[in-house]
PDB file of C-alpha atoms in Angstrom:
ATOM      1  CA  MET A 176      37.257 -14.264 -25.848  1.00  0.00           C
ATOM      2  CA  THR A 177      35.953 -11.163 -24.301  1.00  0.00           C
ATOM      3  CA  VAL A 178      32.590 -11.861 -24.750  1.00  0.00           C
ATOM      4  CA  GLN A 179      33.323 -15.234 -23.495  1.00  0.00           C
ATOM      5  CA  THR A 180      35.001 -13.917 -20.557  1.00  0.00           C
ATOM      6  CA  THR A 181      32.088 -11.276 -19.701  1.00  0.00           C
ATOM      7  CA  VAL A 182      29.258 -13.869 -19.845  1.00  0.00           C
ATOM      8  CA  GLY A 183      31.525 -16.130 -17.700  1.00  0.00           C
ATOM      9  CA  GLY A 184      31.784 -13.483 -15.139  1.00  0.00           C
ATOM     10  CA  ASN A 185      28.378 -12.469 -15.508  1.00  0.00           C
ATOM     11  CA  VAL A 186      27.454 -16.271 -14.490  1.00  0.00           C
ATOM     12  CA  ALA A 187      30.189 -16.841 -11.756  1.00  0.00           C
ATOM     13  CA  GLY A 188      28.550 -13.441 -10.302  1.00  0.00           C
ATOM     14  CA  ARG A 189      24.999 -14.858 -10.018  1.00  0.00           C
ATOM     15  CA  THR A 190      26.315 -17.848  -8.956  1.00  0.00           C
ATOM     16  CA  ARG A 191      28.016 -16.410  -5.733  1.00  0.00           C
ATOM     17  CA  ARG A 192      24.608 -14.554  -5.351  1.00  0.00           C
ATOM     18  CA  GLN A 193      22.608 -17.476  -5.035  1.00  0.00           C
ATOM     19  CA  LEU A 194      22.724 -18.794  -1.706  1.00  0.00           C
ATOM     20  CA  PRO A 195      22.253 -22.426  -1.054  1.00  0.00           C
ATOM     21  CA  PRO A 196      19.001 -23.507   0.680  1.00  0.00           C
ATOM     22  CA  ALA A 197      20.464 -24.301   3.860  1.00  0.00           C
ATOM     23  CA  LYS A 198      22.327 -20.309   4.307  1.00  0.00           C
ATOM     24  CA  ARG A 199      18.968 -19.128   3.100  1.00  0.00           C
ATOM     25  CA  LYS A 200      17.067 -20.736   5.553  1.00  0.00           C
ATOM     26  CA  ILE A 201      19.372 -19.636   8.143  1.00  0.00           C
ATOM     27  CA  SER A 202      19.201 -15.638   6.613  1.00  0.00           C
ATOM     28  CA  ASN A 203      15.402 -16.132   6.944  1.00  0.00           C
ATOM     29  CA  ARG A 204      15.435 -17.004  10.627  1.00  0.00           C
ATOM     30  CA  LEU A 205      18.044 -14.413  11.410  1.00  0.00           C
ATOM     31  CA  VAL A 206      15.525 -11.977  10.088  1.00  0.00           C
ATOM     32  CA  LEU A 207      12.586 -13.333  11.804  1.00  0.00           C
ATOM     33  CA  ALA A 208      14.583 -13.232  15.006  1.00  0.00           C
ATOM     34  CA  SER A 209      15.433  -9.659  14.435  1.00  0.00           C
ATOM     35  CA  GLN A 210      12.149  -8.724  13.638  1.00  0.00           C
ATOM     36  CA  ILE A 211      11.075 -10.249  17.219  1.00  0.00           C
ATOM     37  CA  VAL A 212      13.497  -8.310  18.803  1.00  0.00           C
ATOM     38  CA  VAL A 213      12.493  -4.856  17.261  1.00  0.00           C
ATOM     39  CA  LEU A 214       9.135  -5.807  18.260  1.00  0.00           C
ATOM     40  CA  VAL A 215      10.160  -6.823  21.918  1.00  0.00           C
ATOM     41  CA  GLY A 216      12.116  -3.754  22.381  1.00  0.00           C
ATOM     42  CA  PHE A 217       9.254  -1.336  20.780  1.00  0.00           C
ATOM     43  CA  VAL A 218       6.908  -2.903  23.633  1.00  0.00           C
ATOM     44  CA  VAL A 219       9.736  -2.648  26.411  1.00  0.00           C
ATOM     45  CA  ILE A 220      10.062   1.249  25.541  1.00  0.00           C
ATOM     46  CA  TRP A 221       6.280   1.796  25.344  1.00  0.00           C
ATOM     47  CA  ALA A 222       5.788   0.255  28.792  1.00  0.00           C
ATOM     48  CA  LEU A 223       8.564   1.934  29.999  1.00  0.00           C
ATOM     49  CA  PHE A 224       7.270   5.360  28.762  1.00  0.00           C
ATOM     50  CA  ALA A 225       3.777   4.997  29.839  1.00  0.00           C
ATOM     51  CA  GLN A 226       5.225   5.097  33.561  1.00  0.00           C
ATOM     52  CA  SER A 227       6.718   8.095  32.975  1.00  0.00           C
ATOM     53  CA  ASP A 228       5.179  11.529  34.212  1.00  0.00           C
ATOM     54  CA  VAL A 229       4.472  12.972  30.915  1.00  0.00           C
ATOM     55  CA  ALA A 230       2.864   9.766  29.887  1.00  0.00           C
ATOM     56  CA  LYS A 231       0.723   9.928  33.041  1.00  0.00           C
ATOM     57  CA  ARG A 232      -0.167  13.580  32.531  1.00  0.00           C
ATOM     58  CA  ALA A 233      -1.710  12.602  28.855  1.00  0.00           C
ATOM     59  CA  ASP A 234      -3.209   9.437  30.431  1.00  0.00           C
ATOM     60  CA  MET A 235      -1.255   7.480  28.071  1.00  0.00           C
ATOM     61  CA  SER A 236      -2.404   3.816  28.768  1.00  0.00           C
ATOM     62  CA  GLY A 237       0.355   0.845  28.634  1.00  0.00           C
ATOM     63  CA  PRO A 238       0.610  -2.166  26.085  1.00  0.00           C
ATOM     64  CA  GLY A 239      -0.982  -4.519  28.638  1.00  0.00           C
ATOM     65  CA  ALA A 240      -4.274  -2.169  29.630  1.00  0.00           C
ATOM     66  CA  THR A 241      -4.466  -1.501  25.782  1.00  0.00           C
ATOM     67  CA  VAL A 242      -4.424  -5.219  24.772  1.00  0.00           C
ATOM     68  CA  LEU A 243      -6.895  -6.115  27.329  1.00  0.00           C
ATOM     69  CA  ALA A 244      -8.936  -3.059  26.213  1.00  0.00           C
ATOM     70  CA  LEU A 245      -8.506  -4.541  22.531  1.00  0.00           C
ATOM     71  CA  VAL A 246      -9.746  -8.029  23.606  1.00  0.00           C
ATOM     72  CA  ASP A 247     -12.777  -6.541  25.318  1.00  0.00           C
ATOM     73  CA  LEU A 248     -13.724  -4.167  22.086  1.00  0.00           C
ATOM     74  CA  ALA A 249     -13.196  -7.590  20.053  1.00  0.00           C
ATOM     75  CA  ALA A 250     -16.073  -9.326  21.757  1.00  0.00           C
ATOM     76  CA  THR A 251     -18.410  -6.674  20.619  1.00  0.00           C
ATOM     77  CA  SER A 252     -20.596  -6.132  17.445  1.00  0.00           C
ATOM     78  CA  ASP A 253     -19.951  -2.482  17.209  1.00  0.00           C
ATOM     79  CA  TYR A 254     -16.132  -3.360  17.026  1.00  0.00           C
ATOM     80  CA  TRP A 255     -16.364  -5.803  13.889  1.00  0.00           C
ATOM     81  CA  LEU A 256     -18.979  -3.263  12.479  1.00  0.00           C
ATOM     82  CA  ALA A 257     -16.529  -0.244  12.621  1.00  0.00           C
ATOM     83  CA  LEU A 258     -13.858  -2.564  11.355  1.00  0.00           C
ATOM     84  CA  LEU A 259     -15.800  -3.945   8.316  1.00  0.00           C
ATOM     85  CA  THR A 260     -16.921  -0.340   7.496  1.00  0.00           C
ATOM     86  CA  THR A 261     -13.329   0.933   7.342  1.00  0.00           C
ATOM     87  CA  LEU A 262     -12.680  -2.197   5.118  1.00  0.00           C
ATOM     88  CA  GLU A 263     -15.498  -1.613   2.834  1.00  0.00           C
ATOM     89  CA  SER A 264     -14.525   2.245   2.205  1.00  0.00           C
ATOM     90  CA  TRP A 265     -10.885   1.281   1.855  1.00  0.00           C
ATOM     91  CA  ALA A 266     -11.482  -1.262  -0.756  1.00  0.00           C
ATOM     92  CA  MET A 267     -14.058   1.210  -2.802  1.00  0.00           C
ATOM     93  CA  ALA A 268     -11.199   3.706  -2.914  1.00  0.00           C
ATOM     94  CA  LEU A 269      -8.715   1.401  -3.826  1.00  0.00           C
ATOM     95  CA  LEU A 270     -10.830   0.147  -6.672  1.00  0.00           C
ATOM     96  CA  LEU A 271     -11.446   3.488  -7.640  1.00  0.00           C
ATOM     97  CA  ALA A 272      -8.350   4.748  -7.975  1.00  0.00           C
ATOM     98  CA  LEU A 273      -6.678   1.642  -9.941  1.00  0.00           C
ATOM     99  CA  ALA A 274      -9.992   2.222 -12.213  1.00  0.00           C
ATOM    100  CA  VAL A 275      -8.878   5.778 -12.935  1.00  0.00           C
ATOM    101  CA  GLY A 276      -4.907   5.883 -12.090  1.00  0.00           C
ATOM    102  CA  ILE A 277      -3.675   3.167 -14.403  1.00  0.00           C
ATOM    103  CA  PRO A 278      -5.762   3.650 -17.461  1.00  0.00           C
ATOM    104  CA  ILE A 279      -4.794   7.259 -17.449  1.00  0.00           C
ATOM    105  CA  GLY A 280      -1.101   6.469 -16.545  1.00  0.00           C
ATOM    106  CA  LEU A 281      -0.850   4.466 -19.257  1.00  0.00           C
ATOM    107  CA  PHE A 282      -2.189   6.402 -21.932  1.00  0.00           C
ATOM    108  CA  ILE A 283      -0.019   9.500 -20.587  1.00  0.00           C
ATOM    109  CA  GLY A 284       2.988   7.208 -20.810  1.00  0.00           C
ATOM    110  CA  ARG A 285       2.352   5.834 -24.296  1.00  0.00           C
ATOM    111  CA  ASN A 286       1.705   9.090 -25.750  1.00  0.00           C
ATOM    112  CA  SER A 287       4.494  11.622 -25.611  1.00  0.00           C
ATOM    113  CA  PHE A 288       2.116  14.616 -26.787  1.00  0.00           C
ATOM    114  CA  ALA A 289      -0.081  13.714 -23.619  1.00  0.00           C
ATOM    115  CA  PHE A 290       2.648  13.424 -21.297  1.00  0.00           C
ATOM    116  CA  ASP A 291       4.128  16.865 -22.204  1.00  0.00           C
ATOM    117  CA  SER A 292       0.527  18.420 -21.942  1.00  0.00           C
ATOM    118  CA  SER A 293      -0.269  16.896 -18.647  1.00  0.00           C
ATOM    119  CA  LYS A 294       3.501  16.911 -16.671  1.00  0.00           C
ATOM    120  CA  GLY A 295       2.606  20.204 -15.004  1.00  0.00           C
ATOM    121  CA  THR A 296      -0.732  19.771 -14.020  1.00  0.00           C
ATOM    122  CA  ILE A 297      -0.007  16.474 -12.806  1.00  0.00           C
ATOM    123  CA  ASP A 298       3.123  17.818 -10.752  1.00  0.00           C
ATOM    124  CA  PHE A 299       0.771  20.432  -8.974  1.00  0.00           C
ATOM    125  CA  LEU A 300      -2.104  18.324  -8.229  1.00  0.00           C
ATOM    126  CA  ARG A 301      -0.346  15.274  -6.741  1.00  0.00           C
ATOM    127  CA  THR A 302       1.089  18.171  -4.086  1.00  0.00           C
ATOM    128  CA  ILE A 303      -2.391  19.083  -2.859  1.00  0.00           C
ATOM    129  CA  PRO A 304      -3.001  17.122   0.345  1.00  0.00           C
ATOM    130  CA  ALA A 305      -5.898  14.944   0.697  1.00  0.00           C
ATOM    131  CA  VAL A 306      -7.201  16.707   3.922  1.00  0.00           C
ATOM    132  CA  ALA A 307      -7.854  19.705   1.871  1.00  0.00           C
ATOM    133  CA  PHE A 308     -10.586  18.310   0.016  1.00  0.00           C
ATOM    134  CA  VAL A 309     -12.453  17.207   3.164  1.00  0.00           C
ATOM    135  CA  PRO A 310     -14.364  20.648   3.773  1.00  0.00           C
ATOM    136  CA  LEU A 311     -15.670  20.487   0.185  1.00  0.00           C
ATOM    137  CA  PHE A 312     -16.578  17.200   0.166  1.00  0.00           C
ATOM    138  CA  LEU A 313     -18.253  17.442   3.443  1.00  0.00           C
ATOM    139  CA  LEU A 314     -20.016  20.748   1.855  1.00  0.00           C
ATOM    140  CA  ILE A 315     -21.114  18.675  -1.208  1.00  0.00           C
ATOM    141  CA  LEU A 316     -21.811  15.064   0.068  1.00  0.00           C
ATOM    142  CA  GLY A 317     -22.115  15.562   4.096  1.00  0.00           C
ATOM    143  CA  GLN A 318     -21.120  12.808   6.658  1.00  0.00           C
ATOM    144  CA  SER A 319     -21.251   9.790   4.392  1.00  0.00           C
ATOM    145  CA  GLN A 320     -19.132   6.833   3.163  1.00  0.00           C
ATOM    146  CA  LEU A 321     -18.888   8.171  -0.153  1.00  0.00           C
ATOM    147  CA  MET A 322     -17.325  11.412   1.115  1.00  0.00           C
ATOM    148  CA  VAL A 323     -14.628   9.031   2.901  1.00  0.00           C
ATOM    149  CA  VAL A 324     -14.259   6.938  -0.196  1.00  0.00           C
ATOM    150  CA  LEU A 325     -13.478   9.894  -2.455  1.00  0.00           C
ATOM    151  CA  VAL A 326     -11.145  12.013  -0.172  1.00  0.00           C
ATOM    152  CA  ALA A 327      -9.085   8.446   0.511  1.00  0.00           C
ATOM    153  CA  MET A 328      -9.195   7.928  -3.424  1.00  0.00           C
ATOM    154  CA  ILE A 329      -7.191  11.069  -4.098  1.00  0.00           C
ATOM    155  CA  PRO A 330      -3.865  10.192  -2.492  1.00  0.00           C
ATOM    156  CA  ALA A 331      -3.804   6.560  -4.070  1.00  0.00           C
ATOM    157  CA  VAL A 332      -4.383   7.929  -7.383  1.00  0.00           C
ATOM    158  CA  TRP A 333      -1.000   9.652  -8.032  1.00  0.00           C
ATOM    159  CA  PRO A 334       1.387   6.625  -7.381  1.00  0.00           C
ATOM    160  CA  LEU A 335      -0.564   4.611  -9.517  1.00  0.00           C
ATOM    161  CA  MET A 336      -0.806   7.115 -12.187  1.00  0.00           C
ATOM    162  CA  ILE A 337       2.939   8.180 -11.857  1.00  0.00           C
ATOM    163  CA  GLN A 338       3.801   4.479 -11.952  1.00  0.00           C
ATOM    164  CA  SER A 339       1.552   3.496 -14.760  1.00  0.00           C
ATOM    165  CA  ILE A 340       3.181   6.416 -16.820  1.00  0.00           C
ATOM    166  CA  ALA A 341       6.658   5.052 -15.937  1.00  0.00           C
ATOM    167  CA  ALA A 342       5.161   1.820 -17.328  1.00  0.00           C
ATOM    168  CA  GLY A 343       4.036   3.153 -20.456  1.00  0.00           C
ATOM    169  CA  GLN A 344       7.431   4.496 -21.285  1.00  0.00           C
ATOM    170  CA  GLN A 345       9.512   1.898 -20.399  1.00  0.00           C
ATOM    171  CA  ALA A 346       7.241  -0.595 -22.657  1.00  0.00           C
ATOM    172  CA  ASP A 347       9.673  -2.360 -24.940  1.00  0.00           C
ATOM    173  CA  PRO A 348       8.393  -1.568 -28.680  1.00  0.00           C
ATOM    174  CA  ILE A 349      10.679  -4.467 -30.099  1.00  0.00           C
ATOM    175  CA  LEU A 350       8.092  -7.119 -28.188  1.00  0.00           C
ATOM    176  CA  HIS A 351       4.792  -5.240 -29.766  1.00  0.00           C
ATOM    177  CA  ARG A 352       6.276  -5.450 -33.186  1.00  0.00           C
ATOM    178  CA  VAL A 353       7.296  -9.447 -32.909  1.00  0.00           C
ATOM    179  CA  ALA A 354       3.890  -9.861 -31.177  1.00  0.00           C
ATOM    180  CA  ARG A 355       1.936  -8.241 -34.082  1.00  0.00           C
ATOM    181  CA  SER A 356       4.513 -10.217 -36.639  1.00  0.00           C
ATOM    182  CA  TYR A 357       3.072 -13.424 -34.902  1.00  0.00           C
ATOM    183  CA  GLY A 358      -0.455 -11.862 -35.574  1.00  0.00           C
ATOM    184  CA  LEU A 359      -1.607 -11.542 -32.025  1.00  0.00           C
ATOM    185  CA  THR A 360      -4.711  -9.624 -31.426  1.00  0.00           C
ATOM    186  CA  ILE A 361      -5.183  -6.614 -29.416  1.00  0.00           C
ATOM    187  CA  THR A 362      -6.378  -8.068 -26.672  1.00  0.00           C
ATOM    188  CA  ASP A 363      -3.667 -10.868 -26.678  1.00  0.00           C
ATOM    189  CA  ARG A 364      -0.959  -8.326 -26.987  1.00  0.00           C
ATOM    190  CA  ILE A 365      -2.460  -6.159 -23.746  1.00  0.00           C
ATOM    191  CA  THR A 366      -2.849  -9.757 -21.651  1.00  0.00           C
ATOM    192  CA  PHE A 367       0.431 -11.591 -22.932  1.00  0.00           C
ATOM    193  CA  VAL A 368       2.943  -8.708 -23.774  1.00  0.00           C
ATOM    194  CA  LEU A 369       2.159  -5.327 -22.085  1.00  0.00           C
ATOM    195  CA  ALA A 370       0.010  -6.538 -18.738  1.00  0.00           C
ATOM    196  CA  PRO A 371       3.049  -8.457 -17.593  1.00  0.00           C
ATOM    197  CA  GLN A 372       5.832  -5.991 -18.397  1.00  0.00           C
ATOM    198  CA  ALA A 373       3.679  -3.017 -16.960  1.00  0.00           C
ATOM    199  CA  LEU A 374       2.924  -5.062 -13.798  1.00  0.00           C
ATOM    200  CA  ALA A 375       6.478  -4.961 -12.829  1.00  0.00           C
ATOM    201  CA  PHE A 376       6.585  -1.309 -12.824  1.00  0.00           C
ATOM    202  CA  ILE A 377       2.884  -0.515 -11.454  1.00  0.00           C
ATOM    203  CA  TRP A 378       3.506  -2.797  -8.598  1.00  0.00           C
ATOM    204  CA  PRO A 379       5.160  -0.602  -6.363  1.00  0.00           C
ATOM    205  CA  GLY A 380       2.187   1.901  -7.065  1.00  0.00           C
ATOM    206  CA  ILE A 381      -0.290  -0.443  -5.939  1.00  0.00           C
ATOM    207  CA  ARG A 382       1.745  -1.272  -2.836  1.00  0.00           C
ATOM    208  CA  LEU A 383       1.714   2.301  -1.901  1.00  0.00           C
ATOM    209  CA  ALA A 384      -1.347   3.363  -3.038  1.00  0.00           C
ATOM    210  CA  THR A 385      -2.910   0.399  -0.605  1.00  0.00           C
ATOM    211  CA  THR A 386      -1.510   1.810   2.689  1.00  0.00           C
ATOM    212  CA  THR A 387      -1.962   5.278   1.412  1.00  0.00           C
ATOM    213  CA  SER A 388      -5.800   4.717   1.094  1.00  0.00           C
ATOM    214  CA  LEU A 389      -5.960   3.098   4.203  1.00  0.00           C
ATOM    215  CA  LEU A 390      -4.563   6.077   5.993  1.00  0.00           C
ATOM    216  CA  ALA A 391      -6.416   8.274   4.340  1.00  0.00           C
ATOM    217  CA  VAL A 392      -9.862   6.261   5.010  1.00  0.00           C
ATOM    218  CA  VAL A 393      -9.222   6.360   8.873  1.00  0.00           C
ATOM    219  CA  PHE A 394      -8.389  10.144   9.043  1.00  0.00           C
ATOM    220  CA  SER A 395     -11.169  11.167   6.699  1.00  0.00           C
ATOM    221  CA  GLU A 396     -13.708   9.266   8.977  1.00  0.00           C
ATOM    222  CA  LEU A 397     -12.149  10.753  12.177  1.00  0.00           C
ATOM    223  CA  LEU A 398     -12.943  14.205  10.408  1.00  0.00           C
ATOM    224  CA  GLY A 399     -16.149  13.820   8.814  1.00  0.00           C
ATOM    225  CA  GLY A 400     -17.332   9.968   8.728  1.00  0.00           C
ATOM    226  CA  ARG A 401     -20.509   8.267  10.496  1.00  0.00           C
ATOM    227  CA  GLU A 402     -19.031   5.053  11.180  1.00  0.00           C
ATOM    228  CA  GLY A 403     -15.431   3.418  11.259  1.00  0.00           C
ATOM    229  CA  ILE A 404     -12.202   3.265  13.130  1.00  0.00           C
ATOM    230  CA  GLY A 405     -11.834   6.798  12.650  1.00  0.00           C
ATOM    231  CA  VAL A 406     -15.246   7.644  14.231  1.00  0.00           C
ATOM    232  CA  ALA A 407     -14.584   4.979  17.277  1.00  0.00           C
ATOM    233  CA  LEU A 408     -11.338   6.695  17.410  1.00  0.00           C
ATOM    234  CA  MET A 409     -12.688  10.093  17.783  1.00  0.00           C
ATOM    235  CA  ASP A 410     -15.405   8.472  20.128  1.00  0.00           C
ATOM    236  CA  ALA A 411     -12.792   7.227  22.684  1.00  0.00           C
ATOM    237  CA  GLN A 412     -11.130  10.367  22.688  1.00  0.00           C
ATOM    238  CA  ILE A 413     -14.178  12.525  23.454  1.00  0.00           C
ATOM    239  CA  TYR A 414     -15.015  10.163  26.548  1.00  0.00           C
ATOM    240  CA  ASN A 415     -11.487  10.351  27.524  1.00  0.00           C
ATOM    241  CA  GLN A 416     -11.199   6.180  27.215  1.00  0.00           C
ATOM    242  CA  SER A 417      -7.354   5.985  26.737  1.00  0.00           C
ATOM    243  CA  GLU A 418      -7.410   2.619  26.879  1.00  0.00           C
ATOM    244  CA  GLN A 419      -9.700   2.203  23.763  1.00  0.00           C
ATOM    245  CA  LEU A 420      -8.232   4.833  21.741  1.00  0.00           C
ATOM    246  CA  TYR A 421      -4.809   2.859  21.915  1.00  0.00           C
ATOM    247  CA  ALA A 422      -6.769  -0.036  21.307  1.00  0.00           C
ATOM    248  CA  TRP A 423      -8.150   1.254  18.113  1.00  0.00           C
ATOM    249  CA  VAL A 424      -5.054   2.430  17.033  1.00  0.00           C
ATOM    250  CA  LEU A 425      -3.864  -1.080  17.414  1.00  0.00           C
ATOM    251  CA  THR A 426      -6.654  -2.153  15.129  1.00  0.00           C
ATOM    252  CA  ALA A 427      -5.559  -0.041  12.406  1.00  0.00           C
ATOM    253  CA  CYS A 428      -2.531  -1.071  12.302  1.00  0.00           C
ATOM    254  CA  PHE A 429      -2.813  -4.931  12.525  1.00  0.00           C
ATOM    255  CA  LEU A 430      -5.177  -4.230   9.530  1.00  0.00           C
ATOM    256  CA  GLY A 431      -2.093  -2.257   7.522  1.00  0.00           C
ATOM    257  CA  LEU A 432       0.112  -5.474   8.727  1.00  0.00           C
ATOM    258  CA  LEU A 433      -2.593  -7.469   7.686  1.00  0.00           C
ATOM    259  CA  ILE A 434      -3.152  -6.102   4.334  1.00  0.00           C
ATOM    260  CA  ASN A 435       0.914  -5.946   3.477  1.00  0.00           C
ATOM    261  CA  ALA A 436       0.890  -9.616   4.219  1.00  0.00           C
ATOM    262  CA  GLY A 437      -1.748 -10.409   1.791  1.00  0.00           C
ATOM    263  CA  LEU A 438       0.126  -8.212  -0.747  1.00  0.00           C
ATOM    264  CA  ALA A 439       3.335  -9.940   0.082  1.00  0.00           C
ATOM    265  CA  VAL A 440       1.839 -13.141  -0.887  1.00  0.00           C
ATOM    266  CA  ILE A 441       0.224 -11.986  -4.249  1.00  0.00           C
ATOM    267  CA  GLN A 442       3.541 -10.409  -5.114  1.00  0.00           C
ATOM    268  CA  LYS A 443       5.233 -13.891  -4.699  1.00  0.00           C
ATOM    269  CA  TYR A 444       2.984 -15.723  -7.009  1.00  0.00           C
ATOM    270  CA  VAL A 445       2.351 -13.032  -9.650  1.00  0.00           C
ATOM    271  CA  LEU A 446       5.801 -11.507 -10.060  1.00  0.00           C
ATOM    272  CA  GLY A 447       7.920 -14.142  -8.542  1.00  0.00           C
ATOM    273  CA  TRP A 448       9.185 -14.345 -12.499  1.00  0.00           C
ATOM    274  CA  HIS A 449      10.436 -11.063 -12.616  1.00  0.00           C
ATOM    275  CA  PRO A 450      14.139 -10.313 -11.487  1.00  0.00           C
ATOM    276  CA  ALA A 451      13.289  -7.700  -9.564  1.00  0.00           C
ATOM    277  CA  PHE A 452      10.997  -9.412  -7.489  1.00  0.00           C
ATOM    278  CA  ARG A 453      12.537 -12.658  -7.724  1.00  0.00           C
ATOM    279  CA  GLY A 454      12.868 -14.108  -3.903  1.00  0.00           C
ATOM    280  CA  LYS A 455      11.577 -11.239  -2.402  1.00  0.00           C
ATOM    281  CA  GLU A 456       8.281 -11.845   0.551  1.00  0.00           C
TER     282      GLU A 456
END
């Protein structure tokens, strides 16, 4: 009786939590409306602050002038060259971080001796800011895209490695024993057992590494790059072009939003089966 009551209560609780399609659509519309209200409020506050004495002394442009400058920049080839350069550096840094952080993290998570041996070192190294490596890489590599990629890779590695360690530690040994008992090969066990289970833990690290590496790329370009959004930001600041400066800032923001939107779509189709991500967009 106790088991039946508990199971029935859990089913009833899940039923209450599941909204009907009509209410779910209304809820999504309310969320979208609230996001639009917040965006409009931000633009209004920006426009009002741009009229203040503090903003005028700092030569801060308003949203209208910034958007017009962005439209003018988008009509030039230099704008798209800088955008593509930043995207290329970001993609290289993220792929390198994925290739380094995930395998090492899974190995450490699956090996208790490796975890105990490396815990202190990882905790120490991940506290070092990426900006501290800029002078070193500038001295070794000079102003180059490789310097930007390596600097941006460093802050992206740590969330991937930490989440991969957690994925390795939380792997269910019963599933692996069942897979071995059914005669699955190592490749099949990794593909159909370990990878889906680990991806749920690693995915938050991927989301964090994606945004972190983009910020690090722009910052590295700002300090020592040769091309990209960061270099364009520095040039606009040097030549006192405030409208173009904020236009490039908006470009970086839109780029981050576009990448996050792409990750949300990937998450829906790759991890929609997982209870922790079911129904999230």
